[in-house]
Coordinates of N, CA, C and O in Angstrom, one line a residue:
X9 N 163.0 66.9 103.5 CA 161.9 67.8 104.5 C 161.7 68.8 104.3 O 162.7 69.6 103.4
X10 N 161.0 70.1 104.2 CA 161.2 71.3 103.5 C 161.6 72.2 104.9 O 161.1 72.0 106.0
X11 N 162.3 73.1 104.3 CA 162.6 74.1 105.4 C 162.1 74.2 106.4 O 161.1 75.2 105.9
X12 N 162.1 74.9 107.6 CA 161.7 75.4 109.1 C 160.5 73.6 109.4 O 159.9 74.3 110.9
X13 N 160.5 73.3 108.7 CA 159.7 72.1 108.9 C 160.5 71.1 109.8 O 161.3 71.2 109.6
X14 N 159.3 70.4 110.7 CA 159.6 69.6 111.7 C 159.6 68.6 111.2 O 158.3 68.0 111.2
X15 N 160.5 67.6 111.2 CA 160.0 66.1 110.8 C 158.8 65.2 112.3 O 159.5 65.4 114.0
X16 N 158.4 64.3 111.8 CA 157.4 64.4 112.5 C 156.6 62.7 112.5 O 156.8 62.6 110.9
X17 N 156.1 62.0 113.0 CA 154.7 60.8 113.0 C 154.0 61.2 111.7 O 153.2 61.3 110.6
X18 N 153.2 63.1 111.6 CA 152.1 63.0 111.3 C 152.0 64.7 110.7 O 152.4 64.6 109.9
X19 N 151.7 65.8 111.3 CA 152.1 66.9 110.7 C 151.2 67.3 109.7 O 151.3 68.4 109.2
X20 N 150.0 67.0 109.3 CA 148.8 67.9 109.0 C 146.9 67.0 109.9 O 147.4 65.9 110.8
X21 N 146.4 67.5 109.5 CA 144.9 67.5 109.6 C 144.5 66.5 108.6 O 144.4 66.8 107.9
X22 N 144.3 65.5 109.3 CA 143.7 64.5 108.0 C 141.9 64.2 108.7 O 141.6 64.0 110.0
X23 N 141.5 64.0 107.4 CA 140.1 63.6 107.2 C 139.1 61.9 108.0 O 140.1 61.1 106.8
X24 N 139.1 61.8 108.7 CA 138.6 60.9 108.8 C 137.1 60.3 108.7 O 136.7 61.2 109.4
X25 N 136.7 59.0 108.5 CA 135.2 58.9 108.6 C 134.9 57.6 109.7 O 135.6 57.2 110.4
X26 N 133.9 57.0 109.8 CA 133.3 56.4 110.4 C 134.3 55.2 110.8 O 134.6 54.8 112.2
X27 N 134.1 54.4 109.4 CA 135.1 53.5 109.7 C 136.9 54.0 110.1 O 137.9 52.7 110.3
X28 N 137.2 55.0 109.7 CA 138.6 55.4 109.4 C 138.8 56.3 111.7 O 140.0 55.6 112.0
X29 N 138.1 56.0 112.4 CA 137.8 57.2 114.1 C 138.7 55.8 114.8 O 139.2 56.6 114.9
X30 N 137.5 54.4 115.1 CA 138.9 54.0 115.4 C 139.8 53.9 115.3 O 141.0 53.8 116.5
X31 N 140.9 53.8 114.2 CA 141.6 53.1 114.4 C 142.8 54.3 114.6 O 143.9 54.2 114.6
X32 N 142.4 55.4 113.6 CA 143.2 56.4 114.1 C 143.2 57.2 115.2 O 144.1 57.4 115.7
X33 N 141.8 56.4 116.2 CA 142.5 57.2 117.9 C 142.9 56.3 118.6 O 144.0 55.9 119.8
X34 N 143.1 54.9 118.0 CA 143.2 53.9 119.1 C 144.6 52.8 118.9 O 145.2 52.1 119.7
X35 N 144.9 52.9 117.5 CA 146.6 52.5 117.1 C 147.0 53.0 116.9 O 148.1 53.2 115.7
X36 N 147.8 54.3 117.7 CA 148.8 54.6 118.0 C 150.1 54.3 119.2 O 149.3 53.7 120.1
X37 N 150.8 54.8 118.9 CA 152.5 54.1 120.3 C 151.4 54.6 121.5 O 150.8 55.9 121.5
X38 N 152.0 53.9 122.6 CA 151.4 54.6 124.3 C 152.2 56.0 123.9 O 153.1 56.3 123.6
X39 N 151.2 56.6 124.8 CA 152.0 57.9 125.1 C 151.5 59.4 124.1 O 151.7 60.2 124.3
X40 N 150.9 58.5 122.4 CA 150.9 59.6 121.6 C 149.0 59.8 122.1 O 147.9 59.9 121.7
X41 N 149.0 61.5 121.5 CA 148.1 62.2 121.8 C 147.5 62.8 120.5 O 148.1 62.8 119.4
X42 N 146.3 62.4 120.4 CA 144.8 62.6 119.2 C 144.3 63.2 119.5 O 143.4 63.5 120.6
X43 N 144.5 64.2 118.7 CA 143.2 66.0 119.3 C 141.9 65.4 118.1 O 142.6 65.3 116.7
X44 N 140.8 65.5 118.2 CA 139.8 65.3 117.3 C 138.8 66.9 117.2 O 138.0 67.0 117.6
X45 N 138.5 66.5 115.9 CA 137.7 67.6 115.8 C 136.8 67.1 115.1 O 136.2 66.5 114.2
X46 N 134.8 67.5 115.6 CA 134.3 66.5 115.6 C 133.5 67.9 114.7 O 133.5 69.4 115.8
X47 N 133.2 68.7 113.6 CA 132.6 69.8 113.1 C 131.0 68.9 111.5 O 130.8 68.1 111.7
X48 N 130.8 70.3 111.6 CA 129.6 69.4 110.4 C 130.1 70.6 109.5 O 130.5 72.3 109.4
X49 N 130.0 70.3 108.4 CA 130.8 71.5 107.0 C 129.5 72.8 106.9 O 129.5 73.8 106.4
X50 N 128.7 72.7 107.2 CA 127.7 74.1 107.3 C 127.9 75.1 108.1 O 127.6 76.4 108.4
X51 N 128.6 75.0 109.6 CA 129.5 75.9 110.3 C 130.9 76.9 110.2 O 131.6 75.9 110.1
X52 N 130.5 77.9 110.1 CA 132.1 78.2 109.8 C 133.0 78.7 110.7 O 134.3 78.2 110.3
X53 N 132.4 78.6 112.0 CA 132.8 78.5 113.2 C 134.7 77.4 112.9 O 135.5 77.0 113.3
X54 N 133.8 75.8 112.3 CA 134.2 75.2 112.5 C 135.4 74.7 111.1 O 136.1 74.7 111.2
X55 N 135.2 75.7 110.6 CA 136.4 76.0 109.4 C 137.3 77.3 110.1 O 138.6 77.0 109.8
X56 N 137.3 77.7 111.3 CA 138.1 78.2 111.6 C 139.4 77.7 112.3 O 140.2 77.8 112.5
X57 N 138.4 76.6 113.2 CA 139.2 76.2 114.0 C 139.6 74.8 112.7 O 141.0 74.1 113.2
X58 N 139.6 74.4 112.0 CA 140.2 73.4 110.9 C 141.6 74.6 110.1 O 142.9 73.9 110.5
X59 N 141.5 75.8 109.7 CA 142.7 76.2 109.7 C 143.4 76.5 111.2 O 145.0 76.1 111.2
X60 N 143.1 76.7 112.4 CA 144.2 76.7 113.6 C 144.7 75.2 113.7 O 146.1 75.7 114.0
X61 N 144.1 74.3 113.6 CA 144.4 72.7 114.0 C 145.5 72.0 112.3 O 145.8 71.5 112.6
X62 N 145.4 72.7 111.8 CA 146.1 72.5 110.4 C 147.6 73.3 110.5 O 148.5 72.5 110.3
X63 N 147.7 74.3 111.1 CA 148.9 75.2 111.3 C 149.7 74.0 112.7 O 150.6 73.9 112.5
X64 N 148.6 74.1 113.8 CA 149.3 73.5 115.2 C 149.9 71.9 114.3 O 150.4 71.7 115.2
X65 N 148.9 71.1 113.7 CA 149.9 69.7 112.9 C 151.2 69.6 112.5 O 151.5 69.0 112.9
X66 N 151.8 71.5 112.0 CA 152.6 71.2 111.1 C 153.6 71.8 112.1 O 154.8 71.2 112.2
X67 N 153.3 72.5 113.1 CA 154.2 73.2 114.3 C 154.4 71.8 115.4 O 155.5 71.7 115.8
X68 N 153.6 70.6 115.6 CA 153.4 70.1 116.3 C 152.9 68.2 115.8 O 151.9 67.8 115.7
X69 N 154.4 67.9 115.2 CA 154.6 66.5 114.2 C 153.9 65.8 115.4 O 153.6 64.8 114.2
X70 N 154.3 65.3 116.1 CA 154.5 64.1 116.8 C 152.3 64.1 117.8 O 152.8 62.8 118.0
X71 N 151.8 65.2 117.3 CA 150.7 65.1 117.4 C 149.7 65.3 116.7 O 149.8 65.1 115.6
X72 N 148.8 63.8 116.6 CA 148.3 63.6 116.0 C 146.4 64.7 116.1 O 145.8 64.8 116.9
X73 N 146.4 64.8 114.6 CA 145.4 65.9 114.7 C 144.5 65.2 113.5 O 144.7 65.0 112.2
X74 N 143.1 64.9 114.1 CA 141.8 64.2 112.8 C 140.8 65.1 112.9 O 140.6 66.2 113.7
X75 N 140.4 65.1 111.8 CA 138.7 65.6 112.0 C 137.9 64.6 111.4 O 137.9 63.9 110.8
X76 N 136.1 64.8 112.1 CA 134.6 63.8 111.5 C 133.7 64.5 112.0 O 133.8 65.6 112.5
X77 N 133.6 64.1 110.9 CA 131.5 64.8 110.9 C 131.2 64.6 111.6 O 130.7 62.9 112.2
X78 N 130.5 65.2 112.7 CA 129.8 65.0 113.7 C 128.9 64.2 113.4 O 128.5 63.3 114.3
X79 N 128.4 64.0 112.5 CA 126.8 63.3 112.4 C 127.6 61.7 112.0 O 126.5 61.0 112.4
X80 N 128.7 61.6 111.7 CA 129.5 60.5 110.7 C 129.2 59.2 112.5 O 129.1 58.4 112.5
X81 N 129.7 60.7 113.6 CA 129.6 58.9 115.0 C 128.7 59.8 115.5 O 128.1 59.5 117.2
X82 N 127.4 60.7 115.3 CA 125.9 60.7 116.1 C 126.1 61.1 117.1 O 125.2 61.6 118.4
X83 N 127.2 62.2 117.1 CA 127.5 63.3 118.0 C 126.4 64.5 117.9 O 125.7 64.7 116.7
X84 N 125.9 64.8 118.9 CA 125.2 66.2 118.9 C 123.9 66.1 118.4 O 124.2 66.8 117.3
X85 N 122.9 64.9 118.3 CA 122.3 64.4 117.1 C 120.5 65.0 118.0 O 120.8 65.1 118.7
X86 N 120.5 66.1 117.1 CA 118.3 66.0 117.5 C 118.1 64.8 118.1 O 117.8 63.9 117.1
X87 N 116.9 64.9 118.4 CA 115.6 63.8 118.6 C 114.8 64.0 117.7 O 114.0 65.2 117.5
X88 N 114.5 62.8 116.8 CA 113.9 63.5 115.8 C 111.9 63.5 116.6 O 111.2 64.4 115.4
X89 N 111.1 63.0 117.2 CA 110.1 63.8 118.2 C 110.7 64.8 119.3 O 109.0 65.1 119.6
X90 N 111.9 65.0 119.4 CA 111.7 66.6 119.9 C 113.0 67.5 119.5 O 113.4 67.0 119.3
X91 N 112.6 68.7 120.0 CA 113.8 69.8 120.0 C 115.3 69.6 121.1 O 115.6 70.0 121.0
X92 N 114.8 68.6 121.8 CA 115.7 67.7 122.5 C 117.4 68.0 122.1 O 117.1 67.3 120.7
X93 N 118.3 67.7 121.9 CA 119.7 67.3 121.9 C 120.3 66.5 122.7 O 120.3 66.7 123.1
X94 N 120.8 65.7 121.8 CA 121.3 63.9 122.8 C 123.1 64.4 122.1 O 123.1 63.9 121.4
X95 N 123.7 65.3 123.1 CA 125.4 64.7 122.9 C 125.3 64.0 123.5 O 125.0 62.9 124.6
X96 N 126.8 62.6 123.1 CA 127.4 61.6 123.3 C 128.8 61.8 123.8 O 129.3 60.7 123.5
X97 N 129.1 62.7 124.7 CA 130.3 62.6 125.4 C 130.7 61.9 126.1 O 131.9 61.0 125.6
X98 N 130.0 61.0 127.1 CA 130.0 59.7 127.8 C 130.5 58.1 126.8 O 131.1 58.0 127.7
X99 N 129.7 58.4 125.6 CA 129.1 57.4 124.9 C 130.3 57.1 123.7 O 130.9 56.3 123.5
X100 N 131.2 58.4 123.8 CA 133.3 58.1 123.3 C 134.1 58.7 123.9 O 134.9 58.8 123.6
X101 N 133.8 57.8 125.9 CA 134.9 58.0 126.4 C 135.8 57.2 125.4 O 136.9 57.0 125.3
X102 N 136.1 56.4 124.8 CA 136.0 54.7 124.3 C 135.8 54.7 123.0 O 135.0 54.3 122.5
X103 N 137.1 54.7 121.8 CA 136.7 54.7 121.1 C 135.5 53.5 120.4 O 134.4 54.0 119.4
X104 N 135.6 52.6 120.3 CA 135.8 51.0 120.2 C 133.9 51.4 120.4 O 133.3 50.8 119.7
X105 N 133.6 52.1 121.6 CA 132.8 51.7 122.5 C 131.2 52.8 121.3 O 129.8 52.6 120.7
X106 N 131.7 53.7 120.4 CA 131.0 54.7 119.6 C 130.2 53.8 118.4 O 129.4 54.3 117.2
X107 N 131.3 53.1 117.7 CA 130.9 52.4 116.2 C 130.4 51.2 116.4 O 131.0 50.2 116.8
X108 N 128.8 51.1 115.4 CA 128.9 49.8 115.1 C 129.5 48.9 114.1 O 130.2 49.7 113.7
X109 N 129.9 47.7 114.4 CA 130.5 47.1 113.7 C 130.2 46.9 112.0 O 131.1 47.1 111.3
X110 N 128.7 47.2 111.6 CA 128.7 46.9 110.7 C 129.1 48.9 110.0 O 128.9 49.0 108.8
X111 N 129.6 49.0 111.2 CA 130.3 50.9 110.1 C 131.4 51.0 109.5 O 131.2 51.6 109.2
X112 N 132.0 49.4 109.5 CA 133.1 49.9 109.2 C 133.6 49.6 107.4 O 134.8 50.5 107.4
X113 N 132.6 49.9 106.6 CA 132.9 50.0 105.5 C 131.9 51.0 105.1 O 132.4 51.8 103.7
X114 N 131.6 52.3 106.3 CA 130.9 53.4 105.3 C 132.1 55.0 105.5 O 131.7 55.9 105.6
X115 N 133.4 54.1 105.1 CA 134.5 55.3 105.3 C 134.2 55.8 103.8 O 135.2 55.4 103.3
X116 N 133.9 57.4 103.4 CA 134.2 58.2 101.8 C 135.4 58.5 101.7 O 135.1 59.0 101.2
X117 N 136.1 58.0 102.7 CA 137.6 59.2 102.9 C 138.4 58.7 102.3 O 139.6 58.4 102.4
X118 N 138.2 57.1 101.9 CA 139.4 56.5 100.9 C 140.4 55.9 102.0 O 140.2 55.8 103.2
X119 N 141.8 55.1 101.3 CA 142.3 54.7 101.9 C 142.9 55.7 102.5 O 144.3 56.4 101.6
X120 N 143.8 55.4 104.1 CA 144.9 56.1 104.7 C 146.2 55.9 103.9 O 146.4 57.3 104.2
X121 N 146.5 54.8 103.8 CA 147.5 54.8 103.5 C 148.3 55.4 101.9 O 149.8 56.3 102.1
X122 N 147.5 55.4 101.3 CA 147.5 56.0 99.9 C 147.4 57.8 100.1 O 147.8 58.2 98.9
X123 N 146.4 57.8 101.1 CA 145.9 59.6 101.1 C 145.1 59.9 99.7 O 144.2 60.7 99.8
X124 N 144.7 58.8 99.1 CA 143.5 58.8 98.2 C 142.3 59.0 99.4 O 142.1 58.8 100.2
X125 N 141.5 60.2 99.2 CA 140.0 60.6 98.9 C 138.8 60.7 97.8 O 139.3 61.5 97.0
X126 N 138.5 59.6 98.0 CA 137.5 59.6 97.0 C 135.9 59.1 97.2 O 135.9 59.0 98.6
X127 N 135.0 59.7 96.4 CA 133.6 60.2 96.9 C 133.1 59.2 95.3 O 133.6 60.0 94.5
X128 N 132.1 58.9 95.8 CA 131.3 58.4 94.7 C 129.4 59.2 95.1 O 129.4 58.5 96.3
X129 N 129.1 59.7 93.4 CA 128.2 60.1 93.8 C 126.7 59.0 94.3 O 126.3 60.0 94.1
X130 N 127.2 57.7 93.7 CA 125.9 56.9 94.4 C 126.4 56.3 95.2 O 125.9 55.6 95.5
X131 N 127.1 56.7 96.3 CA 127.6 56.0 97.7 C 126.2 56.5 98.2 O 126.0 57.6 99.2
X132 N 125.9 54.9 98.3 CA 123.8 55.5 100.0 C 125.2 56.2 101.1 O 124.5 56.3 101.8
X133 N 126.0 55.2 101.9 CA 126.7 55.9 103.3 C 127.1 57.2 102.8 O 126.4 58.1 104.0
X134 N 127.4 57.6 102.0 CA 127.6 59.7 101.8 C 126.0 60.2 101.9 O 125.9 61.1 102.4
X135 N 125.3 59.1 101.6 CA 123.5 60.1 101.1 C 123.2 60.4 102.2 O 122.9 61.0 102.8
X136 N 123.6 59.0 103.3 CA 122.5 58.6 104.5 C 123.5 59.9 105.2 O 123.0 60.7 106.5
X137 N 125.1 60.5 105.4 CA 125.4 61.1 106.2 C 125.1 62.6 105.7 O 124.7 63.5 106.9
X138 N 125.0 63.0 104.4 CA 124.5 64.0 104.9 C 123.0 64.0 105.2 O 122.4 65.3 105.8
X139 N 121.9 63.4 104.8 CA 120.6 63.1 105.6 C 120.6 63.5 107.1 O 120.1 64.1 107.8
X140 N 122.2 62.8 107.8 CA 122.3 62.9 109.0 C 122.6 64.1 109.8 O 122.5 64.4 110.6
X141 N 123.6 65.0 108.9 CA 123.7 66.1 108.8 C 122.7 67.3 109.4 O 122.6 68.2 110.4
X142 N 121.7 67.4 108.9 CA 120.2 67.7 108.9 C 119.5 67.3 110.5 O 119.5 68.1 110.9
X143 N 119.9 66.9 111.0 CA 119.9 66.1 112.6 C 121.0 66.6 114.2 O 121.3 66.6 114.4
X144 N 121.8 67.3 112.8 CA 123.3 67.8 114.1 C 122.5 68.7 114.7 O 122.7 70.1 114.2
X145 N 122.7 69.0 116.2 CA 122.9 70.8 116.5 C 123.8 70.9 116.5 O 124.9 71.2 117.2
X146 N 124.5 72.2 115.4 CA 125.7 73.0 115.3 C 125.6 74.0 116.3 O 126.5 74.2 116.0
X147 N 124.5 73.7 117.4 CA 125.2 74.7 118.6 C 126.2 74.8 119.3 O 126.8 74.9 120.5
X148 N 126.3 72.9 119.3 CA 127.9 72.6 120.7 C 129.1 71.7 119.0 O 129.8 71.8 120.0
X149 N 129.9 72.6 117.7 CA 130.1 72.7 117.6 C 130.7 74.0 117.1 O 130.3 74.9 117.3
X150 N 132.2 73.5 116.8 CA 133.0 73.0 117.3 C 133.3 72.1 118.8 O 133.6 72.8 119.0
X151 N 133.3 70.9 118.4 CA 133.4 70.6 119.7 C 135.0 69.3 119.3 O 135.4 68.8 118.0
X152 N 135.8 69.3 120.6 CA 137.4 68.8 120.0 C 137.2 67.7 121.3 O 137.4 68.4 122.9
X153 N 137.6 66.4 120.7 CA 138.2 65.5 122.2 C 139.8 65.6 121.9 O 140.3 65.4 120.8
X154 N 140.2 65.1 122.5 CA 141.5 64.5 123.2 C 141.5 63.1 123.4 O 141.3 63.0 125.3
X155 N 142.0 62.3 122.6 CA 142.2 61.1 123.3 C 143.4 60.7 124.0 O 144.3 61.3 123.1
X156 N 143.9 60.4 124.7 CA 145.2 59.6 125.2 C 145.5 58.2 125.4 O 144.8 57.2 126.2
X157 N 146.3 57.1 124.0 CA 146.5 55.8 124.8 C 144.4 54.6 124.5 O 144.1 54.3 124.8
X158 N 143.8 55.5 123.4 CA 142.6 55.1 123.5 C 141.1 55.8 124.0 O 140.5 55.1 123.9
X159 N 142.2 56.1 124.9 CA 141.0 57.1 126.1 C 141.0 58.8 125.8 O 141.7 59.2 125.6
X160 N 139.1 59.0 125.7 CA 139.0 60.2 126.2 C 139.9 61.0 127.3 O 139.4 60.8 128.2
X161 N 140.3 61.7 126.5 CA 140.8 62.7 128.2 C 140.9 64.0 128.1 O 140.1 64.9 129.4
X162 N 139.7 64.4 127.4 CA 139.4 66.2 127.5 C 137.9 66.0 126.9 O 138.4 65.3 124.9
X163 N 136.8 66.8 126.7 CA 136.4 66.8 126.1 C 135.5 67.8 125.4 O 134.7 68.7 126.6
X164 N 136.2 69.2 124.5 CA 135.4 70.6 124.7 C 134.3 70.6 123.7 O 134.3 70.7 122.5
X165 N 133.1 70.5 124.4 CA 131.8 71.4 124.1 C 131.7 72.5 123.4 O 131.6 73.5 124.6
X166 N 132.0 73.4 122.1 CA 132.0 74.3 121.9 C 133.6 75.2 122.2 O 134.0 76.1 123.4
X167 N 134.5 74.5 121.5 CA 136.1 74.8 122.2 C 136.3 76.3 122.0 O 137.1 76.7 122.2
X168 N 135.2 76.7 121.1 CA 135.5 78.0 120.9 C 135.7 78.8 121.5 O 136.2 79.8 122.4
X169 N 134.3 78.6 122.6 CA 134.2 78.7 124.5 C 135.3 79.2 125.1 O 136.0 79.7 125.9
X170 N 135.8 77.5 125.4 CA 136.3 77.4 126.1 C 137.8 77.8 125.9 O 138.7 78.3 126.5
X171 N 138.2 77.7 124.8 CA 139.8 78.1 124.3 C 139.6 79.9 124.5 O 141.1 80.7 125.1
X172 N 138.6 80.4 124.2 CA 138.6 82.2 124.8 C 139.4 82.9 123.3 O 140.2 82.3 122.5
X173 N 140.1 84.1 124.3 CA 140.8 85.0 123.9 C 142.7 84.2 123.3 O 143.6 84.2 122.5
X174 N 142.9 83.1 124.7 CA 144.3 82.8 124.5 C 144.2 82.1 123.5 O 145.6 82.0 122.8
X175 N 143.2 81.4 122.6 CA 143.2 80.4 121.6 C 143.6 79.4 121.8 O 143.8 78.3 122.8
X176 N 143.2 78.3 120.8 CA 143.2 76.9 120.7 C 144.8 76.1 121.0 O 144.8 75.6 122.2
X177 N 145.8 76.9 120.2 CA 147.1 76.4 120.9 C 147.2 76.4 122.9 O 147.7 75.3 123.1
X178 N 146.7 77.5 123.4 CA 147.4 77.9 124.4 C 146.5 77.0 125.4 O 146.9 76.8 126.3
X179 N 145.0 76.6 124.9 CA 144.3 75.8 125.3 C 145.0 73.9 125.7 O 145.4 73.7 126.9
X180 N 145.6 73.9 124.3 CA 146.2 72.4 124.3 C 147.3 72.0 125.3 O 147.9 71.4 125.6
X181 N 148.0 73.6 125.2 CA 149.5 73.3 126.5 C 149.2 73.6 127.3 O 149.8 72.8 127.8
X182 N 148.4 74.5 127.8 CA 147.8 74.8 129.4 C 147.6 73.4 129.7 O 147.9 73.0 130.5
X183 N 146.8 72.3 128.7 CA 146.1 70.9 129.7 C 147.4 69.8 128.8 O 147.4 68.6 128.5
X184 N 148.7 70.3 128.7 CA 150.1 69.5 128.5 C 150.1 68.2 127.3 O 150.2 67.2 127.5
X185 N 148.6 69.0 125.5 CA 148.3 67.9 124.9 C 149.6 67.9 124.1 O 150.0 67.1 123.2
X186 N 150.0 69.3 124.0 CA 151.2 69.9 122.6 C 152.6 69.8 123.9 O 152.6 70.5 124.9
X187 N 153.8 68.9 123.1 CA 155.0 69.9 124.0 C 155.5 71.4 124.0 O 154.9 72.4 123.1
X188 N 155.7 71.3 125.3 CA 156.4 73.1 125.3 C 157.5 73.0 124.5 O 157.8 74.6 123.8
X189 N 158.0 72.2 124.6 CA 159.2 72.8 122.9 C 159.0 72.6 121.9 O 160.2 73.0 121.0
X190 N 157.9 71.5 121.6 CA 157.1 71.4 119.9 C 157.9 72.7 118.7 O 157.6 72.4 117.7
X191 N 157.3 74.1 119.4 CA 157.5 75.0 118.3 C 159.4 76.1 118.3 O 159.5 76.9 117.4
X192 N 159.4 75.0 119.0 CA 160.9 75.9 119.4 C 161.9 74.8 118.7 O 163.3 76.0 118.5
X193 N 161.5 74.3 118.1 CA 162.5 73.0 117.1 C 162.4 74.1 115.5 O 162.4 73.5 114.6
X194 N 163.0 75.1 115.2 CA 162.7 75.6 113.9 C 164.3 76.6 113.6 O 164.6 77.7 113.0
X195 N 165.4 75.8 114.1 CA 166.8 76.4 113.5 C 167.0 77.8 113.7 O 168.3 78.7 113.4
X196 N 166.4 78.5 115.1 CA 166.7 79.6 115.1 C 166.0 80.8 115.0 O 166.0 81.6 115.2
X197 N 165.3 80.4 113.9 CA 164.5 81.7 113.3 C 162.8 81.8 113.6 O 162.9 80.3 114.8
X198 N 162.8 82.8 113.1 CA 161.6 82.6 114.0 C 160.1 81.7 113.5 O 160.4 81.8 112.0
X199 N 159.2 82.0 114.1 CA 157.7 81.5 113.6 C 157.6 81.8 112.2 O 157.6 83.4 112.5
X200 N 156.7 81.6 111.3 CA 155.5 82.4 110.9 C 154.8 83.5 112.3 O 154.8 84.5 111.6
X201 N 154.4 83.1 113.3 CA 153.0 83.7 113.8 C 153.9 85.3 114.5 O 153.5 86.4 114.8
X202 N 154.8 84.6 114.2 CA 156.5 86.1 114.7 C 156.8 86.7 114.0 O 156.7 88.1 113.8
X203 N 156.4 86.1 112.4 CA 157.7 87.4 111.5 C 156.3 88.3 111.6 O 156.5 89.1 110.7
X204 N 155.1 87.7 111.2 CA 154.6 88.7 110.8 C 153.4 89.6 112.5 O 152.4 89.5 111.9
X205 N 153.8 89.1 113.4 CA 153.5 89.6 114.8 C 153.7 90.8 114.2 O 155.1 91.8 114.6
X206 N 152.6 92.6 115.0 CA 152.9 93.1 114.8 C 153.8 93.8 115.9 O 154.1 95.3 115.9
X207 N 153.7 93.4 117.4 CA 154.3 94.0 118.4 C 155.9 94.0 118.0 O 156.7 93.5 117.6

């Protein structure tokens, strides 16, 4: 292990496609928190949240952090015949209810175990995903879902507003998603945040 990093089961923000979403959320040990970032690649504030979640994943390696395109899950899709938006927070209460059985082969992000992320230019599922991105109401993003034991516990639409000035880490600590002792196991050395703090 690299000096200063904690050992844990996870330790990074991992992208999953529609086929990997249900296993990523439901097939964990009891009591494991899974933080899911629903994003769209065209939204800058989603990249900001990715940076924050990547840092948190390294600091709290026993919490699982994943991200998935909102369009892959059909979240916040615009109705084709009107300008209204259909958010699906109640439809993702249980992860298995959101994914159709025939979508298992649509995961364009490769094999989870090998860490390989592959894309094929002629991949039909990827083209349809790009088309679906145009139907996502980006005003609802970034959205963050938090699961435990396969059940949706928290659903924060525009989590950046919800977190406010205190930030995402404080929001997750306040709701006991992150262990309060997680950042303290640093061999007595200050964290990166403390090193570069001007106070």
